[in-house]
Coordinates of C-alpha atoms in Angstrom, one line a residue:
Chain A
M1 CA -6.6 0.3 45.6
V2 CA -5.0 3.1 47.4
I3 CA -7.3 4.7 48.8
A4 CA -7.8 0.9 50.1
I5 CA -4.6 1.1 51.7
L6 CA -4.6 4.2 53.1
L7 CA -8.3 3.6 54.8
F8 CA -6.9 0.5 56.4
V9 CA -3.6 1.8 57.5
A10 CA -5.6 4.6 59.1
V11 CA -8.1 1.8 60.9
V12 CA -4.6 -0.1 62.0
G13 CA -3.6 3.1 63.3
L14 CA -6.7 4.1 65.2
V15 CA -6.3 0.8 66.9
L16 CA -2.7 1.3 67.9
F17 CA -3.2 4.4 69.3
L18 CA -6.5 4.0 71.3
T19 CA -4.5 0.9 72.9
N20 CA -1.8 3.6 73.9
L21 CA -3.9 6.3 75.1
P22 CA -4.5 4.7 78.9
K23 CA -1.7 4.7 81.1
H24 CA -2.2 0.9 82.4
M25 CA -3.9 -0.7 79.6
P26 CA -4.5 -4.0 81.4
S27 CA -3.2 -7.2 79.3
W28 CA -6.8 -8.5 78.2
G29 CA -7.6 -4.8 77.2
V30 CA -5.0 -5.0 74.9
A31 CA -5.7 -8.2 73.6
A32 CA -9.5 -7.1 72.8
M33 CA -8.4 -4.3 71.0
F34 CA -6.1 -6.1 69.0
L35 CA -8.2 -9.0 68.7
F36 CA -11.3 -7.9 67.8
P37 CA -10.6 -6.4 64.1
A38 CA -9.9 -10.4 62.7
I39 CA -12.4 -11.3 65.0
I40 CA -15.0 -9.5 63.6
L41 CA -14.1 -10.2 59.9
I42 CA -13.8 -14.0 60.5
C43 CA -17.5 -13.9 62.3
F44 CA -19.1 -12.0 59.5
G45 CA -17.1 -13.8 57.0
L46 CA -16.7 -17.5 58.1
I47 CA -19.0 -18.3 61.0
Y48 CA -22.2 -16.4 60.5
P49 CA -22.4 -17.3 56.9
A50 CA -21.2 -21.3 57.3
I51 CA -24.5 -21.4 59.7
V52 CA -26.7 -19.7 57.2
T53 CA -25.4 -22.5 54.7
F54 CA -26.2 -25.5 57.3
K55 CA -29.4 -24.1 57.9
N56 CA -29.7 -23.6 53.5
S57 CA -28.9 -27.2 53.0
F58 CA -32.1 -28.3 54.4
Y59 CA -34.1 -25.7 52.0
G60 CA -35.1 -26.1 48.5
R61 CA -33.7 -24.0 45.0
D62 CA -34.5 -20.8 46.2
G63 CA -34.1 -20.8 50.1
T64 CA -37.4 -20.6 50.9
Q65 CA -38.9 -23.5 51.0
G66 CA -37.9 -26.5 53.9
V67 CA -37.1 -29.7 52.0
G68 CA -35.7 -31.6 54.5
W69 CA -33.3 -34.1 54.1
A70 CA -33.8 -34.4 50.1
N71 CA -30.7 -32.2 48.9
Y72 CA -28.9 -34.9 51.2
I73 CA -30.3 -38.1 49.6
Q74 CA -30.3 -36.6 45.9
I75 CA -26.7 -36.5 46.7
F76 CA -26.4 -39.9 47.6
T77 CA -28.6 -41.7 45.3
E78 CA -28.8 -39.8 41.4
P79 CA -25.9 -41.4 39.8
Q80 CA -24.8 -38.3 38.4
F81 CA -24.0 -37.2 42.1
L82 CA -22.3 -40.8 43.4
R83 CA -20.3 -40.3 40.2
V84 CA -19.0 -37.1 41.9
L85 CA -18.7 -38.6 45.3
L86 CA -16.2 -41.2 43.8
N87 CA -14.2 -38.5 42.2
S88 CA -13.9 -36.8 45.1
V89 CA -13.0 -39.8 46.8
L90 CA -10.0 -40.4 44.3
W91 CA -8.6 -36.8 44.4
T92 CA -8.4 -37.3 47.8
V93 CA -6.8 -40.6 48.2
L94 CA -4.8 -40.7 45.0
V95 CA -3.3 -37.3 45.1
P96 CA -1.6 -37.1 48.0
L97 CA -0.5 -40.6 48.0
L98 CA 1.0 -40.5 44.6
S99 CA 2.3 -37.0 45.4
T100 CA 4.1 -38.2 48.6
A101 CA 5.5 -41.0 46.8
V102 CA 6.8 -39.1 44.4
G103 CA 7.9 -36.4 46.5
L104 CA 10.1 -39.0 48.9
I105 CA 11.6 -40.9 45.8
Y106 CA 12.9 -37.4 44.9
S107 CA 13.9 -35.8 47.8
V108 CA 15.6 -39.0 48.4
V109 CA 17.2 -39.6 45.0
V110 CA 18.3 -36.2 44.7
D111 CA 19.7 -35.6 47.9
R112 CA 23.5 -34.9 47.9
T113 CA 23.6 -34.8 44.3
R114 CA 25.5 -32.0 42.5
F115 CA 22.8 -30.3 40.9
E116 CA 20.1 -30.8 43.6
K117 CA 19.1 -27.3 44.0
L118 CA 18.2 -27.2 40.3
A119 CA 16.6 -30.1 40.3
K120 CA 14.7 -29.4 43.3
T121 CA 13.7 -25.5 42.0
L122 CA 11.9 -27.7 38.9
I123 CA 10.3 -29.9 40.4
F124 CA 8.9 -27.2 43.1
L125 CA 8.1 -24.6 40.2
P126 CA 4.6 -25.8 39.4
M127 CA 3.4 -24.5 43.6
A128 CA 4.2 -21.1 42.1
I129 CA 2.2 -21.5 38.9
S130 CA -1.8 -21.3 39.3
M131 CA -3.8 -24.2 39.1
V132 CA -5.6 -22.6 36.2
G133 CA -1.9 -22.1 34.7
A134 CA -1.2 -25.6 35.2
S135 CA -4.5 -26.6 33.5
I136 CA -3.6 -25.1 30.5
I137 CA -0.4 -26.4 30.2
W138 CA -1.6 -29.6 31.1
K139 CA -4.9 -29.3 28.4
F140 CA -2.4 -28.8 25.9
V141 CA -0.2 -31.7 26.7
Y142 CA -3.4 -33.8 26.3
D143 CA -4.4 -32.5 23.1
Q144 CA -5.9 -34.9 20.7
R145 CA -3.9 -33.4 17.6
V146 CA -0.5 -31.8 19.0
G147 CA -0.5 -32.8 22.2
L148 CA 2.7 -34.5 23.3
L149 CA 0.8 -37.3 25.0
S150 CA -1.1 -37.9 22.0
A151 CA 2.2 -38.1 19.8
V152 CA 3.7 -40.5 22.6
Y153 CA 0.7 -42.4 21.8
T154 CA 0.8 -43.2 18.6
W155 CA 4.7 -43.3 18.2
V156 CA 4.3 -46.6 20.8
A157 CA 1.5 -47.6 19.0
K158 CA 3.7 -47.7 15.6
L159 CA 6.2 -49.3 17.6
F160 CA 4.0 -52.0 17.8
G161 CA 3.0 -52.0 14.1
H162 CA -0.1 -50.3 14.3
T163 CA -1.4 -46.7 12.7
V164 CA -3.9 -45.8 15.3
R165 CA -5.0 -41.6 16.2
A166 CA -5.0 -40.4 19.5
P167 CA -8.2 -40.6 21.3
Q168 CA -9.8 -37.6 22.9
W169 CA -8.1 -37.9 26.4
L170 CA -10.7 -35.5 28.2
M171 CA -13.6 -36.8 27.1
N172 CA -12.8 -40.7 27.8
A173 CA -14.3 -41.5 31.4
P174 CA -13.0 -42.9 33.5
L175 CA -9.3 -42.1 31.8
N176 CA -9.9 -38.7 31.8
T177 CA -10.4 -38.1 36.1
F178 CA -7.0 -39.7 36.4
L179 CA -5.7 -37.2 34.1
L180 CA -7.1 -34.0 35.4
I181 CA -5.5 -35.7 39.1
F182 CA -2.0 -36.5 37.7
V183 CA -1.9 -32.4 36.9
M184 CA -2.5 -32.1 41.0
I185 CA 0.4 -34.4 41.7
W186 CA 2.4 -32.7 39.0
I187 CA 1.7 -29.3 41.1
E188 CA 1.6 -31.2 44.7
A189 CA 4.7 -33.3 44.4
G190 CA 7.2 -29.8 45.1
Y191 CA 5.2 -29.4 47.9
A192 CA 5.7 -33.2 49.2
M193 CA 9.3 -33.1 48.3
T194 CA 10.4 -29.7 49.9
V195 CA 9.1 -30.9 53.2
L196 CA 10.4 -34.5 53.2
S197 CA 13.8 -33.5 51.8
T198 CA 14.2 -31.1 54.8
A199 CA 13.0 -33.5 57.5
I200 CA 15.7 -36.1 56.0
K201 CA 18.5 -33.9 55.9
G202 CA 17.5 -33.4 59.8
I203 CA 18.2 -37.1 60.5
P204 CA 21.1 -36.9 62.8
E205 CA 24.5 -37.9 61.0
D206 CA 25.2 -40.3 63.7
L207 CA 22.4 -42.5 63.1
V208 CA 23.1 -42.7 59.3
E209 CA 26.3 -43.8 60.3
A210 CA 25.6 -46.1 62.7
A211 CA 23.1 -47.8 60.6
R212 CA 25.6 -48.0 58.2
L213 CA 28.2 -49.6 60.5
D214 CA 25.3 -52.2 61.1
G215 CA 25.8 -53.5 57.3
L216 CA 22.6 -51.6 56.2
N217 CA 22.6 -51.5 52.5
A218 CA 21.1 -48.0 51.2
W219 CA 17.2 -50.1 50.6
Q220 CA 17.6 -51.3 54.4
Q221 CA 17.9 -47.9 55.6
F222 CA 15.5 -46.2 53.8
I223 CA 13.5 -48.6 55.0
Y224 CA 14.2 -49.3 58.8
L225 CA 16.1 -45.5 59.4
T226 CA 14.4 -43.2 57.4
I227 CA 10.8 -43.7 56.7
P228 CA 10.6 -44.2 61.0
M229 CA 12.4 -40.8 61.2
I230 CA 10.4 -38.7 59.2
R231 CA 7.2 -40.3 60.0
P232 CA 5.5 -37.1 61.5
S233 CA 6.5 -34.8 57.9
I234 CA 4.9 -37.7 56.2
V235 CA 1.6 -37.6 58.1
V236 CA 1.7 -33.3 57.7
V237 CA 2.0 -33.6 54.0
I238 CA -0.3 -36.5 53.4
T239 CA -3.1 -34.4 55.3
T240 CA -2.3 -31.3 53.9
V241 CA -2.1 -32.7 50.2
A242 CA -5.4 -34.6 51.2
M243 CA -7.1 -31.9 52.0
A244 CA -5.9 -29.9 48.9
G245 CA -7.0 -32.8 46.8
L246 CA -10.5 -33.0 48.3
K247 CA -10.7 -28.9 47.7
S248 CA -9.7 -28.8 44.2
F249 CA -11.6 -27.0 42.0
D250 CA -9.8 -25.0 39.7
I251 CA -8.2 -28.0 37.7
V252 CA -11.7 -29.6 36.9
R253 CA -13.3 -26.2 36.3
T254 CA -10.5 -25.2 33.9
M255 CA -9.9 -28.6 31.8
T256 CA -13.6 -29.9 31.5
A257 CA -15.9 -27.8 33.7
G258 CA -17.0 -31.2 35.2
N259 CA -18.1 -32.5 31.9
Y260 CA -17.6 -36.1 30.8
D261 CA -18.0 -37.8 34.4
T262 CA -14.8 -35.1 36.0
S263 CA -16.7 -33.3 38.2
V264 CA -15.9 -33.2 42.1
I265 CA -17.6 -32.1 45.5
A266 CA -15.6 -28.4 45.2
N267 CA -17.0 -28.0 41.3
E268 CA -20.6 -29.2 41.8
F269 CA -20.7 -26.8 44.8
Y270 CA -19.9 -24.2 42.2
T271 CA -22.1 -25.5 39.0
Q272 CA -25.0 -25.9 41.5
S273 CA -24.7 -22.8 43.5
F274 CA -23.7 -20.0 40.9
L275 CA -24.7 -21.6 37.4
N276 CA -27.7 -23.7 38.2
Q277 CA -28.9 -21.0 41.0
N278 CA -29.9 -24.1 43.1
T279 CA -28.7 -22.7 46.7
G280 CA -29.6 -25.4 48.7
L281 CA -27.9 -28.5 47.1
G282 CA -24.9 -25.9 46.6
A283 CA -25.2 -26.0 50.3
A284 CA -25.5 -29.2 51.3
L285 CA -22.4 -30.3 49.3
A286 CA -20.6 -27.5 50.9
V287 CA -21.8 -28.8 54.4
L288 CA -20.4 -32.1 52.9
M289 CA -17.1 -30.9 52.4
F290 CA -16.9 -29.5 56.0
I291 CA -17.9 -33.0 57.8
I292 CA -15.4 -34.8 55.8
V293 CA -12.9 -32.3 57.0
I294 CA -13.9 -32.6 60.5
P295 CA -11.6 -35.4 61.1
V296 CA -8.5 -33.8 60.2
V297 CA -9.5 -30.6 62.4
V298 CA -9.5 -33.0 65.2
F299 CA -6.3 -34.4 64.0
N300 CA -4.7 -30.9 64.0
V301 CA -6.5 -29.8 67.6
R302 CA -4.7 -32.5 69.0
Q303 CA -1.9 -32.3 67.2
L304 CA -1.5 -28.4 68.6
R305 CA -2.2 -29.6 71.9
K306 CA 0.4 -32.0 71.8
S307 CA 3.0 -29.3 70.7
Q308 CA 1.7 -26.9 73.2
D309 CA 2.4 -29.1 76.0
V310 CA 5.8 -29.3 75.1
R311 CA 6.3 -25.5 74.7
Chain B
M1 CA 36.2 -29.8 74.9
S2 CA 37.3 -28.6 71.9
E3 CA 39.2 -31.8 71.3
K4 CA 36.5 -33.5 71.4
K5 CA 34.4 -31.6 69.3
K6 CA 36.4 -31.5 66.7
A7 CA 36.9 -35.0 66.4
R8 CA 33.2 -34.8 66.1
I9 CA 32.8 -32.6 63.1
S10 CA 36.1 -34.5 61.1
R11 CA 34.1 -37.8 61.8
R12 CA 30.6 -36.2 60.4
E13 CA 32.7 -34.7 57.5
K14 CA 34.3 -38.3 56.5
A15 CA 30.6 -39.3 56.5
L16 CA 29.3 -36.6 54.8
I17 CA 31.7 -37.4 51.7
R18 CA 31.3 -40.8 51.7
T19 CA 27.4 -40.9 51.0
K20 CA 28.4 -38.2 48.6
N21 CA 30.1 -41.0 46.9
K22 CA 27.6 -43.4 47.5
L23 CA 24.3 -41.7 46.5
S24 CA 25.6 -40.5 43.4
S25 CA 24.9 -43.6 42.1
P26 CA 24.3 -44.0 38.4
W27 CA 20.4 -45.0 39.1
A28 CA 20.1 -42.2 41.7
T29 CA 21.2 -39.6 39.2
A30 CA 18.9 -41.2 36.3
I31 CA 16.0 -41.6 38.3
S32 CA 16.1 -37.6 39.3
I33 CA 16.9 -36.8 35.9
I34 CA 13.7 -38.6 34.3
I35 CA 11.6 -37.2 36.4
A36 CA 13.2 -33.5 36.6
V37 CA 12.5 -33.8 32.7
L38 CA 8.9 -35.0 33.2
W39 CA 7.9 -32.4 35.2
T40 CA 9.3 -29.2 32.8
I41 CA 8.7 -30.4 29.6
P42 CA 5.1 -29.3 29.7
T43 CA 5.5 -26.1 31.1
V44 CA 8.5 -25.9 28.2
G45 CA 6.2 -26.8 25.5
L46 CA 3.4 -23.8 26.3
L47 CA 6.4 -21.5 26.5
V48 CA 7.6 -22.6 23.0
T49 CA 3.9 -22.8 21.5
S50 CA 3.4 -18.9 22.9
F51 CA 5.9 -17.5 20.6
R52 CA 4.6 -19.8 17.5
Q53 CA 3.6 -17.4 15.1
N54 CA 1.7 -19.6 12.1
R55 CA -1.6 -20.4 13.8
L56 CA -2.4 -22.9 11.4
A57 CA 1.3 -24.7 12.4
I58 CA 0.2 -24.3 16.1
S59 CA -3.3 -26.7 15.8
T60 CA -1.7 -29.0 13.2
S61 CA 1.6 -29.9 14.7
G62 CA 3.6 -30.5 17.8
W63 CA 5.4 -27.6 19.6
W64 CA 8.6 -29.8 19.2
T65 CA 8.0 -29.8 15.4
S66 CA 8.9 -26.1 15.4
L67 CA 12.2 -26.7 17.3
L68 CA 13.5 -27.6 14.1
P69 CA 15.8 -25.3 12.9
K70 CA 14.2 -24.6 9.3
N71 CA 11.1 -23.5 11.5
W72 CA 12.7 -20.5 13.2
S73 CA 11.2 -18.2 11.4
D74 CA 8.1 -18.9 12.7
F75 CA 8.8 -17.2 16.3
G76 CA 7.8 -14.2 17.2
L77 CA 5.7 -11.7 19.9
A78 CA 2.2 -11.1 17.7
N79 CA 0.5 -13.6 20.0
Y80 CA 1.4 -11.6 22.6
K81 CA 0.5 -8.3 21.0
T82 CA -2.7 -10.3 20.5
V83 CA -3.4 -11.2 23.9
L84 CA -2.5 -7.8 25.7
G85 CA -4.9 -5.6 23.9
G86 CA -7.6 -5.6 21.6
T87 CA -10.7 -8.1 22.7
Y88 CA -9.1 -10.0 24.6
N89 CA -7.6 -7.1 26.7
L90 CA -5.4 -9.2 29.3
G91 CA -3.5 -6.2 29.9
A92 CA -6.4 -4.6 31.9
Y93 CA -7.0 -8.2 33.6
L94 CA -3.5 -8.3 34.6
T95 CA -3.6 -4.4 36.2
N96 CA -6.9 -6.3 37.8
S97 CA -4.6 -9.4 39.4
F98 CA -2.1 -6.7 40.9
V99 CA -4.9 -4.3 42.3
I100 CA -6.7 -7.3 43.7
T101 CA -3.5 -9.1 45.3
I102 CA -1.7 -6.0 46.8
P103 CA -4.4 -5.3 49.3
G104 CA -5.2 -8.5 49.4
V105 CA -1.8 -9.5 51.2
L106 CA -1.3 -6.5 53.3
I107 CA -4.7 -6.4 54.9
P108 CA -4.3 -9.6 56.4
I109 CA -1.2 -9.9 57.0
S110 CA -1.5 -6.3 59.3
L111 CA -4.7 -7.8 60.6
A112 CA -2.9 -10.8 61.6
L113 CA 0.0 -9.6 63.0
L114 CA -2.2 -7.7 65.5
A115 CA -4.5 -11.0 66.6
A116 CA -0.9 -12.8 66.9
Y117 CA 0.4 -10.4 68.8
A118 CA -2.7 -10.4 71.2
F119 CA -2.3 -14.9 71.1
A120 CA 1.4 -14.7 72.0
W121 CA 2.2 -12.0 74.6
C122 CA -1.4 -11.2 76.3
D123 CA -2.9 -12.9 78.8
F124 CA -6.7 -13.6 79.0
P125 CA -9.3 -15.7 79.7
G126 CA -10.5 -18.1 77.0
K127 CA -7.0 -17.5 75.1
N128 CA -6.8 -21.2 74.0
I129 CA -10.1 -21.9 73.3
L130 CA -10.7 -18.9 70.8
F131 CA -7.0 -19.5 69.7
I132 CA -8.1 -23.4 69.2
A133 CA -11.4 -22.2 67.0
V134 CA -9.2 -19.6 65.2
F135 CA -6.7 -22.2 64.1
S136 CA -9.3 -25.1 63.2
L137 CA -11.0 -22.7 60.9
Q138 CA -8.2 -22.7 58.2
V139 CA -8.8 -26.1 57.2
V140 CA -13.0 -25.7 56.7
P141 CA -13.6 -25.1 53.0
V142 CA -14.7 -21.8 52.1
Q143 CA -17.5 -22.9 50.1
V144 CA -19.2 -23.4 53.3
A145 CA -19.5 -19.0 53.4
M146 CA -19.7 -18.2 50.1
I147 CA -23.2 -18.2 49.0
P148 CA -24.4 -16.1 52.5
L149 CA -21.6 -14.0 51.8
L150 CA -22.7 -13.0 48.3
T151 CA -26.0 -12.7 49.7
Q152 CA -24.8 -9.9 52.2
Y153 CA -22.5 -8.2 49.5
V154 CA -25.5 -7.7 47.1
N155 CA -27.8 -6.7 49.5
W156 CA -25.1 -4.0 50.4
G157 CA -24.9 -3.0 47.1
I158 CA -21.2 -3.7 46.8
N159 CA -20.9 -7.0 45.0
N160 CA -18.9 -6.9 41.8
T161 CA -16.0 -3.9 43.4
F162 CA -12.5 -4.5 44.4
W163 CA -14.2 -4.0 48.0
V164 CA -15.8 -7.6 48.2
I165 CA -12.5 -9.3 46.7
W166 CA -10.0 -7.3 49.2
L167 CA -12.6 -8.3 52.2
T168 CA -12.9 -11.9 51.0
H169 CA -9.5 -12.9 50.7
T170 CA -9.0 -11.2 53.9
I171 CA -11.5 -13.1 55.5
F172 CA -10.3 -16.2 54.3
G173 CA -6.6 -15.5 54.5
L174 CA -7.1 -14.4 58.5
P175 CA -6.8 -17.9 60.3
L176 CA -4.2 -19.3 58.4
A177 CA -2.0 -16.1 59.0
I178 CA -2.9 -15.8 62.5
F179 CA -1.7 -19.1 63.0
M180 CA 0.9 -19.0 61.1
L181 CA 2.5 -15.3 62.2
H182 CA 1.7 -16.7 66.1
N183 CA 3.9 -19.5 65.9
F184 CA 6.9 -17.1 64.4
M185 CA 6.5 -14.9 67.0
C186 CA 6.5 -17.5 70.1
D187 CA 10.0 -17.7 69.1
I188 CA 11.0 -14.7 70.1
P189 CA 12.6 -14.8 73.4
R190 CA 10.4 -14.0 76.2
E191 CA 13.3 -11.9 77.8
L192 CA 13.4 -9.6 75.0
I193 CA 9.8 -8.3 76.1
E194 CA 10.0 -8.9 79.3
A195 CA 13.0 -6.6 79.2
A196 CA 10.9 -4.0 77.3
R197 CA 8.4 -3.8 79.8
V198 CA 10.7 -3.2 82.4
D199 CA 11.9 -0.3 80.6
G200 CA 8.3 0.8 80.8
A201 CA 7.4 0.2 77.3
G202 CA 3.6 -0.5 76.5
D203 CA 2.4 -2.9 74.2
V204 CA 1.9 -1.0 71.9
Q205 CA 5.4 0.4 71.8
I206 CA 6.9 -3.2 72.4
F207 CA 4.7 -4.2 69.0
L208 CA 5.9 -1.9 66.9
K209 CA 9.7 -1.4 68.1
V210 CA 10.3 -4.8 69.0
V211 CA 7.9 -7.6 67.5
L212 CA 7.8 -6.3 64.2
P213 CA 11.0 -5.5 62.9
L214 CA 11.7 -9.2 64.4
M215 CA 9.0 -10.4 62.4
V216 CA 10.4 -9.2 59.5
P217 CA 11.3 -12.7 57.6
A218 CA 8.5 -14.3 59.1
T219 CA 6.5 -11.8 57.8
A220 CA 7.8 -12.0 54.1
S221 CA 7.5 -16.1 54.4
F222 CA 4.1 -15.5 55.0
A223 CA 3.4 -12.7 52.4
I224 CA 4.5 -15.0 49.9
F225 CA 2.4 -17.4 50.6
Q226 CA -0.7 -15.1 50.4
F227 CA 0.5 -13.4 47.5
L228 CA 0.7 -16.7 45.4
W229 CA -2.7 -17.9 47.2
V230 CA -4.4 -14.4 45.8
W231 CA -2.9 -14.1 42.6
N232 CA -3.6 -17.9 41.4
D233 CA -6.9 -17.6 43.2
L234 CA -9.8 -19.1 41.1
L235 CA -12.8 -20.0 43.2
V236 CA -13.0 -16.4 45.0
A237 CA -12.8 -14.7 41.5
L238 CA -15.4 -16.4 40.2
A239 CA -17.5 -16.0 42.7
F240 CA -17.3 -12.5 43.7
T241 CA -15.9 -10.6 40.4
G242 CA -18.5 -10.8 37.6
N243 CA -16.4 -12.1 35.4
T244 CA -16.0 -8.5 33.5
A245 CA -12.6 -6.4 32.9
S246 CA -13.4 -4.2 35.3
T247 CA -12.8 -6.6 38.6
A248 CA -11.6 -9.8 37.1
P249 CA -7.9 -10.8 37.9
L250 CA -6.1 -13.0 35.1
T251 CA -7.1 -16.1 36.3
A252 CA -10.7 -16.2 35.9
R253 CA -10.2 -14.7 32.5
L254 CA -8.4 -17.3 31.1
S255 CA -10.3 -20.3 33.0
D256 CA -13.2 -18.7 30.9
M257 CA -11.1 -18.4 27.3
V258 CA -10.2 -22.2 27.6
G259 CA -14.1 -22.8 28.0
S260 CA -15.0 -20.5 25.3
R261 CA -12.5 -21.3 22.6
G262 CA -11.2 -24.9 23.0
S263 CA -8.1 -25.2 21.8
A264 CA -7.0 -21.2 20.5
W265 CA -3.7 -22.2 21.6
Y266 CA -1.9 -19.2 20.2
L267 CA -4.2 -17.1 22.4
L268 CA -3.8 -19.4 25.8
A269 CA -0.3 -20.4 25.9
P270 CA 0.9 -16.6 25.6
G271 CA -2.1 -15.8 28.6
A272 CA -1.5 -18.7 30.6
F273 CA 2.3 -17.2 30.4
I274 CA 1.7 -13.9 31.5
A275 CA -0.7 -14.9 34.5
M276 CA 2.5 -16.6 35.4
I277 CA 5.3 -14.9 35.1
V278 CA 4.6 -12.6 38.0
P279 CA 4.2 -15.9 40.7
V280 CA 7.1 -17.6 39.2
L281 CA 9.4 -14.6 39.4
V282 CA 8.1 -13.8 43.0
F283 CA 8.8 -17.6 43.8
L284 CA 12.2 -18.0 42.3
F285 CA 13.5 -14.4 44.2
L286 CA 12.4 -15.4 47.3
Q287 CA 12.3 -19.0 47.4
R288 CA 14.3 -19.4 50.2
Y289 CA 11.4 -17.5 52.5
F290 CA 8.5 -19.5 51.1
V291 CA 10.3 -22.6 51.7
R292 CA 10.3 -21.7 55.3
G293 CA 6.6 -20.5 55.2
M294 CA 5.6 -23.7 53.7
L295 CA 7.6 -25.9 56.6
A296 CA 5.7 -23.7 59.2
G297 CA 3.3 -26.3 58.4
A298 CA -0.2 -25.3 56.4
V299 CA -3.5 -26.4 55.8
K300 CA -5.8 -23.6 53.6
G301 CA -8.6 -23.7 51.7

C-alpha cells in the first residue's frame, strides 16, 4: 500500500513538475497536463469497456459467436427474467417514493424540536453502515425463529386468539421483495431527510410568517408553502434514490442471493456474468441498466446547463 | 438602516419562538419518536446479539430476552474473539479493508483535484463538452464496464491483486470526484486567482498555494464520501478480489458468510459490527463534512 501511494505521489509530482517547467505554459497546455491522467483512466476503465460490453451483448455465452438480439429477447420473454425486470421496477419506483416520504415527514416533524440533532443522527446512521451490514441487521429481524418481526407477528396473532408460527419471511414471494425494499428505504430515508431538511430550513422566514398571518394552519402551510418551495430538492432526492434503487445489488446478493423470486437486474448481471459465465447475457443486462439511466443523464445535463447559465 | 435591521431580526426571532411553541406539538413529537425507535431497534438488536455467548440461546430466543437481568451473565466477548482469528480470520479482512480504502480514497481525489482545477480555471477548446461527458458518466452503472475491465486485468496478469482494486475504485470514483470538486472549486473567488496571476504565479503555484489550502474542507467532504463508498463496496470486491483472505475486504467475506452459514448469528453479528465500526466512527466525528458533501448533490453508481 505504501509503495502504491509513493508511486502515485511520484506521478502527480511529475505532472506538476513538467507543467511548471516551461516559463509561459499556455492555459490549454496546463489543462492538458492536469486532465490527462484522469481522462486516460476514464477512457481505459469506463468508455472503452462500455463499448466492448455493448458489443458483447450481441454475442453468446463466451463472446465468440454472434447471436443478434437473442440475449435481449431472452430477457424480455422468459418468465424468470420478466420477474427480474418487474422486481427492478418495484425497487426503482418504491424506494425513492417511500424513502422521500419518510424523509419529508420526518424532517417536518422533527424540525426545531429539542432533540432534533440526536434524532437526525439516528435516522442518518444507516447511511454509514454498509449495505452488507444493513442486510445482516435485517436478515436477523426477519429470522423465522429469533427475529423481531416474527415475534411481533406471533404476538399480534395471539392478541386475536390465534397461535401461529411465523412464516419464512424471506422465502415468501412476493412479500420477500417488499421486505428487501424496506431495508433500502431504511438506508435511504436518512439521505432524503438530510437534503430535504436543509431545504426546509432555507425557506425564508418572512414567507412562513406571511403564511401564518394569512391564517394557514400547519397542514395548509405544508401543502401550499413547504412543498412548492422545496420542489427542486425533492426532484434531486427522488432521482438520486431511484438510481440507487435501480443499482441495488448488495442487499439482494447478501440476503437472498436472488433466490425465491427476489432477483433484480443488478444482481442478475452478477449471477450471469460471474457465476454462470454467460458473458453475453450479462452484457445485455448491463446495457439494459445503462439504457434505463439515459433519461436521468439527459435530465441532469439539462439541469447542469441551466445552472451554468445562471453562473 | 441599522434600526431597520434590528427590527427585522427581532421580528424573525419572535417568529422563531412562536414556531417552536407550535411545532413541539405532542403529535409531532410522537411521530418522530416512533420513527427514530423503529429506525434504531434493528441495529441495537444486532449489537446485543453480538455479545451473547450462549449459542443455543442465540438461535432459539430473541435478543430482547437476554436483556433480563437473570440472563446478563450470558454477555461477553467470546464471539468477537472467535471471528477475528482462527478459521474466520476477519482480522485479516479488516486489514485488507484498510489497505484497499486508503489508496482508494487518496488516488482518485488527487487526480480529480488536478482535473477539477483544469475545468474550473483553465481555458481550452472543447472544455464544456468534455466536462458534460465526465459529468454524465457519474450516473452510468459500473456494471457496463466490469467484464471487459476484468478481461483486461487477467490479460495483464494482475488480477486478484490490490493494484486492480485500487485502479478500479479510482476509475469508478473519478467522474463524481471531478464533478463535485469542480463545483467547490468554482466557489473560490476569481479575484484571488487573478491576484496570484498578477503577482507572477504560474498555474502550478496557484494550484498548490492558493487553491489547495482553500479546498481542504471541500476535499474532506468528498473524501468521507469516497471513503464510505469504497469501504462499504461489495460489487467491485466480489468481482475483482477472488474473495480470499489475501485481498478481499470485510464486506465480501461477510456476504459470503451469510450465504454459507445461514443463521450462525454468533458469527454474523460480531462480524457485521466489526465491519460497521470504522465507517460509523468516521461518520459520527465528521458528520458535518459528510452532510456538506451530500448536499453538493451526488448520483453515484
